[in-house]
Short mmCIF file of C-alpha atoms in Angstrom, two decimals:
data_model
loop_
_atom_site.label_atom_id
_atom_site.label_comp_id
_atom_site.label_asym_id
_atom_site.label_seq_id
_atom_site.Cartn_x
_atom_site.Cartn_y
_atom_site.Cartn_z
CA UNK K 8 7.13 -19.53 13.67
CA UNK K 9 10.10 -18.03 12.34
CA UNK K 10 10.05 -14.12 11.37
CA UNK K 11 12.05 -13.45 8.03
CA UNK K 12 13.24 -10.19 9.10
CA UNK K 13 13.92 -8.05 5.41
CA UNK K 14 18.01 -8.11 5.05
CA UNK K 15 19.62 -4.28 5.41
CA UNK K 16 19.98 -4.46 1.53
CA UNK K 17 15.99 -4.67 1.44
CA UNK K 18 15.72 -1.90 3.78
CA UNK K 19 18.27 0.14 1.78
CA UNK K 20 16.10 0.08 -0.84
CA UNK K 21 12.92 0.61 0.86
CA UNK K 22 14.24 3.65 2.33
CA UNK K 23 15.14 4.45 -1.22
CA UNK K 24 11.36 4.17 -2.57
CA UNK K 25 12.14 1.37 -4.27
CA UNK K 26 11.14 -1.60 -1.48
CA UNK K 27 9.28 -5.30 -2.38
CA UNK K 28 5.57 -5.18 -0.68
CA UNK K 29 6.39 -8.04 1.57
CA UNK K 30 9.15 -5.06 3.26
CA UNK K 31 6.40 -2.79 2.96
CA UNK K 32 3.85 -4.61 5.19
CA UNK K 33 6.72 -5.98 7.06
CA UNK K 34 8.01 -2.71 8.47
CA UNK K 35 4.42 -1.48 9.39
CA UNK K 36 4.34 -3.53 12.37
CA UNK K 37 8.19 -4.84 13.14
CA UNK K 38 9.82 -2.95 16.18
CA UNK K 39 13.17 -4.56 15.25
CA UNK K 40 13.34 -3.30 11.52
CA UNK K 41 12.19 0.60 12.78
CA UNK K 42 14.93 0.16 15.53
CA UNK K 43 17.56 -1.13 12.74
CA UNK K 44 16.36 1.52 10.21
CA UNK K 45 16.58 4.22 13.15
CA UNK K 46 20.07 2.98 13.86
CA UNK K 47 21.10 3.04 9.54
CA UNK K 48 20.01 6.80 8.97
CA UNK K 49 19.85 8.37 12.78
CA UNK K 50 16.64 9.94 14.20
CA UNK K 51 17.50 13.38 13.79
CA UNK K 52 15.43 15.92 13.44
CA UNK K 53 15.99 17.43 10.28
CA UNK K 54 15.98 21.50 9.80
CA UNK K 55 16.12 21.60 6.33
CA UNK K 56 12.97 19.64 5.73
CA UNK K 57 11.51 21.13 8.56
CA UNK K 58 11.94 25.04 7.25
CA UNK K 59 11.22 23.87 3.60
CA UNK K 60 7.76 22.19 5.14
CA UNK K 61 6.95 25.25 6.85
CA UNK K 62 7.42 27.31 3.81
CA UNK K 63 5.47 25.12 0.78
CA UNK K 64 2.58 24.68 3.73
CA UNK K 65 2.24 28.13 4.95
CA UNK K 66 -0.80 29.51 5.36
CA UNK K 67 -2.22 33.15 4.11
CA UNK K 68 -1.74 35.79 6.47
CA UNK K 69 -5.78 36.22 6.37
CA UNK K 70 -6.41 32.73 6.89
CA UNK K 71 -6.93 32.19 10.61
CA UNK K 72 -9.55 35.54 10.48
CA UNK K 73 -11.26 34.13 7.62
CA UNK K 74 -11.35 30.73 8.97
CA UNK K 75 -13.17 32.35 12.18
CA UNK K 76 -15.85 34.57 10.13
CA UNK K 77 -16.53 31.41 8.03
CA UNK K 78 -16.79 29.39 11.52
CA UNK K 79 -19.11 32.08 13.15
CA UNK K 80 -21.41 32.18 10.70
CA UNK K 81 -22.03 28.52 9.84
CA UNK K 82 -22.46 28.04 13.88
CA UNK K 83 -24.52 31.49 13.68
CA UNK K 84 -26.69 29.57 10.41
CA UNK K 85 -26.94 26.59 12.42
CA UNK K 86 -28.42 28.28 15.82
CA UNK K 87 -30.96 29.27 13.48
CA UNK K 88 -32.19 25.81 11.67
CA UNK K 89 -32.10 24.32 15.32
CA UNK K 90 -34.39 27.19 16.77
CA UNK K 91 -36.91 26.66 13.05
CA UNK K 92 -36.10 23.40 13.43
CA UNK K 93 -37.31 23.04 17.14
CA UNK K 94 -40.62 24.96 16.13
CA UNK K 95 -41.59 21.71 14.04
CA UNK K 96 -39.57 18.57 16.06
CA UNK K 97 -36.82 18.36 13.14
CA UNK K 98 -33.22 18.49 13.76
CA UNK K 99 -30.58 20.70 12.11
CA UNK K 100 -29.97 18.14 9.02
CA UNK K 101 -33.79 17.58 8.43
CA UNK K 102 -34.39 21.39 8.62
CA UNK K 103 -31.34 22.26 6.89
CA UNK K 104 -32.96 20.06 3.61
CA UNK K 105 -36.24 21.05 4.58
CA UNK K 106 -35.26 24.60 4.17
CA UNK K 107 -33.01 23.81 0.81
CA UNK K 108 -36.38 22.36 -1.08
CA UNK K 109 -38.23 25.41 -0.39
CA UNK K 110 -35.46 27.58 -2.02
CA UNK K 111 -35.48 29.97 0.82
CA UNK F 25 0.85 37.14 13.17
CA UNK F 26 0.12 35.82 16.81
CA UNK F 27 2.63 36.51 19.72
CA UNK F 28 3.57 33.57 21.79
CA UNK F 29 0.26 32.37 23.56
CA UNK F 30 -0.17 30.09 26.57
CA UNK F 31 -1.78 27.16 25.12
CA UNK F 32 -1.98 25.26 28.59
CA UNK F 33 -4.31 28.49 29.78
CA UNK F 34 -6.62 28.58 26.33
CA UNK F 35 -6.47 24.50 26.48
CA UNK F 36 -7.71 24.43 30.65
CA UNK F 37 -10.36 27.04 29.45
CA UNK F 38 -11.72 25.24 26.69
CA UNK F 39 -11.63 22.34 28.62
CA UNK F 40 -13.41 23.79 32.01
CA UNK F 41 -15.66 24.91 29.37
CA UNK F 42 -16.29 21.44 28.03
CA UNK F 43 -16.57 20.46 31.90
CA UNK F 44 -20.01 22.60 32.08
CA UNK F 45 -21.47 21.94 28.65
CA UNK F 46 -24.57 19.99 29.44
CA UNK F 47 -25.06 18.89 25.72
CA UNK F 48 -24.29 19.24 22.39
CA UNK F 49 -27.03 21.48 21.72
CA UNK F 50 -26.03 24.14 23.33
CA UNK F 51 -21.87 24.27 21.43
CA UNK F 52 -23.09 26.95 19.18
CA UNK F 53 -24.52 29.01 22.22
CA UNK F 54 -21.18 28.89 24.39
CA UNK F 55 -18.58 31.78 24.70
CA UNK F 56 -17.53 33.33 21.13
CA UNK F 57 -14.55 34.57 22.46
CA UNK F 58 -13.87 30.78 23.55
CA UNK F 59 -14.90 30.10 19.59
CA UNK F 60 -12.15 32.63 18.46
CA UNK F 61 -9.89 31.18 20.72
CA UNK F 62 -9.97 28.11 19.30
CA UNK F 63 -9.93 29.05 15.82
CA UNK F 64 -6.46 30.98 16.88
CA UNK F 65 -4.68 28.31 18.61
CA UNK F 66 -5.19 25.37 16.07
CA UNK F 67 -6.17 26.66 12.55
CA UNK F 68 -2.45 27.33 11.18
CA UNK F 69 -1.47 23.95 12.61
CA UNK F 70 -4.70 22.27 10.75
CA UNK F 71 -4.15 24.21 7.38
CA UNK F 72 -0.53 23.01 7.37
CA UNK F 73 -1.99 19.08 7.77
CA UNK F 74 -4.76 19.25 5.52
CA UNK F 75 -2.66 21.30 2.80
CA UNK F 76 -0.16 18.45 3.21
CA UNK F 77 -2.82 15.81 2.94
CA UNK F 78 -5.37 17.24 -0.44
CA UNK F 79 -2.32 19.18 -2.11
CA UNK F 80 -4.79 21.96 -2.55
CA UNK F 81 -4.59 25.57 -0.68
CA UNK F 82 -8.24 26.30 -1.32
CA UNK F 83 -9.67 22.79 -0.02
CA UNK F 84 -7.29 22.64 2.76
CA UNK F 85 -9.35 26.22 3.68
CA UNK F 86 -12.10 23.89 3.65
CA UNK F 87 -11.47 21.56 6.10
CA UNK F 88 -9.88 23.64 8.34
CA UNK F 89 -13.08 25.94 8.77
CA UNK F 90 -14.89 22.11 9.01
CA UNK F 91 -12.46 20.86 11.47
CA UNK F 92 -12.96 23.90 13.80
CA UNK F 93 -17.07 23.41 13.29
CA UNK F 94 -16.14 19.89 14.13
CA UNK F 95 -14.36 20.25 16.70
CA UNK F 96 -16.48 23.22 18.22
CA UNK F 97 -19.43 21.02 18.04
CA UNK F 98 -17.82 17.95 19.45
CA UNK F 99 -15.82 20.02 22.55
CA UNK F 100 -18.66 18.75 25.00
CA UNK F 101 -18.02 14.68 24.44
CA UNK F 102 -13.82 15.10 23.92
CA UNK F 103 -13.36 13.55 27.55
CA UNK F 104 -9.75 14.39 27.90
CA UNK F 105 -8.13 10.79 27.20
CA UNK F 106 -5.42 12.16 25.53
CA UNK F 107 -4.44 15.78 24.76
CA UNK F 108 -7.03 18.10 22.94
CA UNK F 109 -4.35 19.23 20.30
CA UNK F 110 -3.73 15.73 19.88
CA UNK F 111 -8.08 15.10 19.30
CA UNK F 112 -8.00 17.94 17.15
CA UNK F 113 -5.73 17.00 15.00
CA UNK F 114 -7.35 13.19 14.75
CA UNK F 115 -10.43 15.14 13.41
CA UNK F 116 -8.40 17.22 11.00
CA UNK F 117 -6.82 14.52 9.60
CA UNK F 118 -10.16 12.58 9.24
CA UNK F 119 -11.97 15.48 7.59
CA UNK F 120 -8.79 16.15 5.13
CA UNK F 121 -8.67 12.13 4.03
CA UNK F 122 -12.79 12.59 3.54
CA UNK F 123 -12.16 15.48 1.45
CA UNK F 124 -9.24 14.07 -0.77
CA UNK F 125 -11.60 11.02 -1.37
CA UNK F 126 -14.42 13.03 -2.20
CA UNK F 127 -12.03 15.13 -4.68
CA UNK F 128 -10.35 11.78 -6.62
CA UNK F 129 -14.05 10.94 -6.54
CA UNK F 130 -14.47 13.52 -9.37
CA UNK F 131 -10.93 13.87 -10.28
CA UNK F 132 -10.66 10.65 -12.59
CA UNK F 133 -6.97 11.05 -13.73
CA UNK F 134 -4.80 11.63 -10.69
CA UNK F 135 -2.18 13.63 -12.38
CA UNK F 136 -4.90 16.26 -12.69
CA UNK F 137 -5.02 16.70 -8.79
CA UNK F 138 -3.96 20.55 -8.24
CA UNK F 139 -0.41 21.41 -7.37
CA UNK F 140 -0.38 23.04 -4.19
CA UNK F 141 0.16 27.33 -4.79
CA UNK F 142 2.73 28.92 -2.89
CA UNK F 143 1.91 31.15 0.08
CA UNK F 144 1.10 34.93 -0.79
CA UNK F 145 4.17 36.74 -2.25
CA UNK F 146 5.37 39.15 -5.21
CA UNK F 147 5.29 37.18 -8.30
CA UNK F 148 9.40 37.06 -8.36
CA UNK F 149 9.51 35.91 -4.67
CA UNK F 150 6.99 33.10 -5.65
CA UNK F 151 8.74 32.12 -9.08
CA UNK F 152 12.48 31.88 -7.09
CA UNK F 153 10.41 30.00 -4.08
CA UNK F 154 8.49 27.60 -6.67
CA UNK F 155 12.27 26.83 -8.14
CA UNK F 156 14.15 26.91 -5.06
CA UNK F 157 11.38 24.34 -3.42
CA UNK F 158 10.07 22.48 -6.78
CA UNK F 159 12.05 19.31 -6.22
CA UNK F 160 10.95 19.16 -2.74
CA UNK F 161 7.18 20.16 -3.93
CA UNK F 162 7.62 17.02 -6.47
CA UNK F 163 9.30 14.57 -3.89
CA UNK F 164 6.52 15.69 -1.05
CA UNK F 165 3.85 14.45 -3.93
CA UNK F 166 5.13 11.02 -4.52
CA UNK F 167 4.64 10.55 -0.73
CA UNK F 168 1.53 8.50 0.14
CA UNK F 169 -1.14 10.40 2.06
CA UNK F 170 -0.17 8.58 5.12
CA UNK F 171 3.93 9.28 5.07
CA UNK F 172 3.18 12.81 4.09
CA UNK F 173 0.53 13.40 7.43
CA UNK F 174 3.56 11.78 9.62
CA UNK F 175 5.95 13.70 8.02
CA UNK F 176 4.04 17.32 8.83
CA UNK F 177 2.77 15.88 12.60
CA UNK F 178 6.50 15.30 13.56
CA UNK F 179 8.73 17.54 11.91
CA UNK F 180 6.52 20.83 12.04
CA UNK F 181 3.63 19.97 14.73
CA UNK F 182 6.18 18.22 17.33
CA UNK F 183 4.35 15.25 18.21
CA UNK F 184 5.88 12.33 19.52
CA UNK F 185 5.64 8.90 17.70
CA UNK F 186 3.09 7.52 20.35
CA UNK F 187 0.75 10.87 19.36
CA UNK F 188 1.41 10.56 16.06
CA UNK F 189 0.31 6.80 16.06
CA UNK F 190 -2.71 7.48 18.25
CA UNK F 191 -4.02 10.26 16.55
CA UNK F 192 -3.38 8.38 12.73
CA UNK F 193 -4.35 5.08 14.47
CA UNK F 194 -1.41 3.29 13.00
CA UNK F 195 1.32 1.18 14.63
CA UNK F 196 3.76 2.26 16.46
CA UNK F 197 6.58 1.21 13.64
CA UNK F 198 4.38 2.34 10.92
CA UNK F 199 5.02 5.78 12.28
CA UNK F 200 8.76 5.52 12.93
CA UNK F 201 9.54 3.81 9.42
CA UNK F 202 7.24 5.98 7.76
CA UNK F 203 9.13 8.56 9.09
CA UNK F 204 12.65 7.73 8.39
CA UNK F 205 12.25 7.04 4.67
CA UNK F 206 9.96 10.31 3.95
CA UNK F 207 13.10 12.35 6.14
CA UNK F 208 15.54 10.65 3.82
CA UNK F 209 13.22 11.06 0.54
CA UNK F 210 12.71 14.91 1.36
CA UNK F 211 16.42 15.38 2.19
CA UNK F 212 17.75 14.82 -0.86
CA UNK F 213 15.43 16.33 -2.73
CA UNK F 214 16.76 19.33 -0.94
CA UNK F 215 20.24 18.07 -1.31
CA UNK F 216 20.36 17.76 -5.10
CA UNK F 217 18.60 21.86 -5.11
CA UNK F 218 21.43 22.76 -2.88
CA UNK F 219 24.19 21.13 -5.04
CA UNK F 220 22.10 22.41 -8.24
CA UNK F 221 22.54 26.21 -6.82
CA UNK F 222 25.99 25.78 -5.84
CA UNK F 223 27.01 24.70 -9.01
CA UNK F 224 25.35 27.52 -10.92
#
């Protein structure tokens, strides 16, 4: 069967946001369009996007130490529904609801 | 901010770690420090995914402290088929796309979904960061989920297109197209601030 490969005015404008669906689900799996498309705009990394990425997606200067306090004590909570758990043959989920409907 | 740490030495420890885990059971008993560790290495690199993924500082906190429990949890089965950044990551992305649906679940109108808040800054430095960057904030949004996960895995994480299409489970072109059009997208967006700022 014969592959109708999208024509490099098609690609154009799906690099441009503006491409049919039949480009769409044709470049998600076409080798030869990527390589074409590669060969159109270059495979460069880019620094610009790259430092303006880095800056909108930044994280807090606290978040890594919160993120490991909020980590040690959900692992801490959980040691302790497995050991009240283990007192009545229930895992951590059943516990964990078990515990919830009591209010405690 | 951390100094330059050997990732090959934290990733062998984890991993010998893994090696002598009997079961799951006991992840929450195992080496804190190893915990910490963990938590060092890979929560920036998560934060900056899932932020790029739910468009939402807080909620991106979210999944990165329920990536790590994840990922802490699930050390003893990762069997080292592939890298354990790489595994990570898979997870992180998993938990983030979870956590967007569960969001649009309540968020009925989509234009209501947060805009993402800059990092932590005077209020001037954020207002002339929110200007200098709002284009690209506006272009990174009308990215689907999918482009905009590539987009962060290559350009800030470093992963090749193989990694990037194993850990996404996508085709290999998916990635590279992907790729190419959100480069070219983001560019100019950047392009037209630069030419904006010259011409002022």
């Amino acid at each position: 069967m014969k592959i109708m490969h999208p024509s490099s005015k098609e690609l154009q404008a799906w690099l441009d946001g503006n491409g049919a669906p039949r480009v769409d689900k044709h470049l998600e799996t076409c080798d030869r369009c990527a390589e074409t498309l590669e060969n159109q705009v270059g495979d460069n990394q880019t620094p610009t996007v790259h430092d303006a990425l880095a800056t909108v997606l930044k994280p807090t200067n606290d978040m890594t130490d919160q993120v490991a306090e909020a980590v040690r004590k959900r692992l801490d909570n959980r040691e302790v529904l497995e050991i009240f758990g283990g007192l009545f043959a229930s895992g951590v989920e059943t516990t964990k609801i078990l515990v919830t409907e009591e209010g405690t | 901010m951390e100094g330059p740490r050997d990732v090959d030495a934290m990733k062998d420890s984890v991993e010998n770690q893994v090696a002598s885990q009997p079961s799951t059971d006991d992840a929450v008993k195992r080496d804190p420090d190893q915990l910490h560790d963990l938590v060092v290495e890979y929560s920036e690199a998560v934060f900056r995914l899932a932020a790029s993924i739910v468009r939402d500082r807080a909620l991106a906190e979210d999944v990165t402290q329920e990536t790590m429990v994840k990922a802490w949890l699930a050390l003893p089965s990762f069997r080292g088929e592939g890298s354990l950044r790489g595994w990570i990551f898979r997870i992180a992305h998993n938990t983030a796309i979870s956590a967007l649906r569960s969001q649009r679940a309540l968020v009925v109108d989509p234009t209501e979904m947060p805009e993402p808040d800059l990092p932590e800054a005077s209020v001037e430095e954020q207002a002339e960061t929110k200007e200098a960057f709002s284009d690209f904030l506006a272009e990174l949004h009308t990215l689907d989920d999918l482009s905009r996960s590539i987009v962060v895995l290559r350009e800030i994480e470093g992963f090749s297109y193989q990694e990037i299409s194993e850990i996404l489970e996508i085709p290999l072109p998916t990635v590279k197209t992907r790729l190419l059009r959100s480069r070219r997208r983001l560019s100019n967006a950047l392009k037209e601030w630069s030419h904006e700022d010259n011409a002022s």
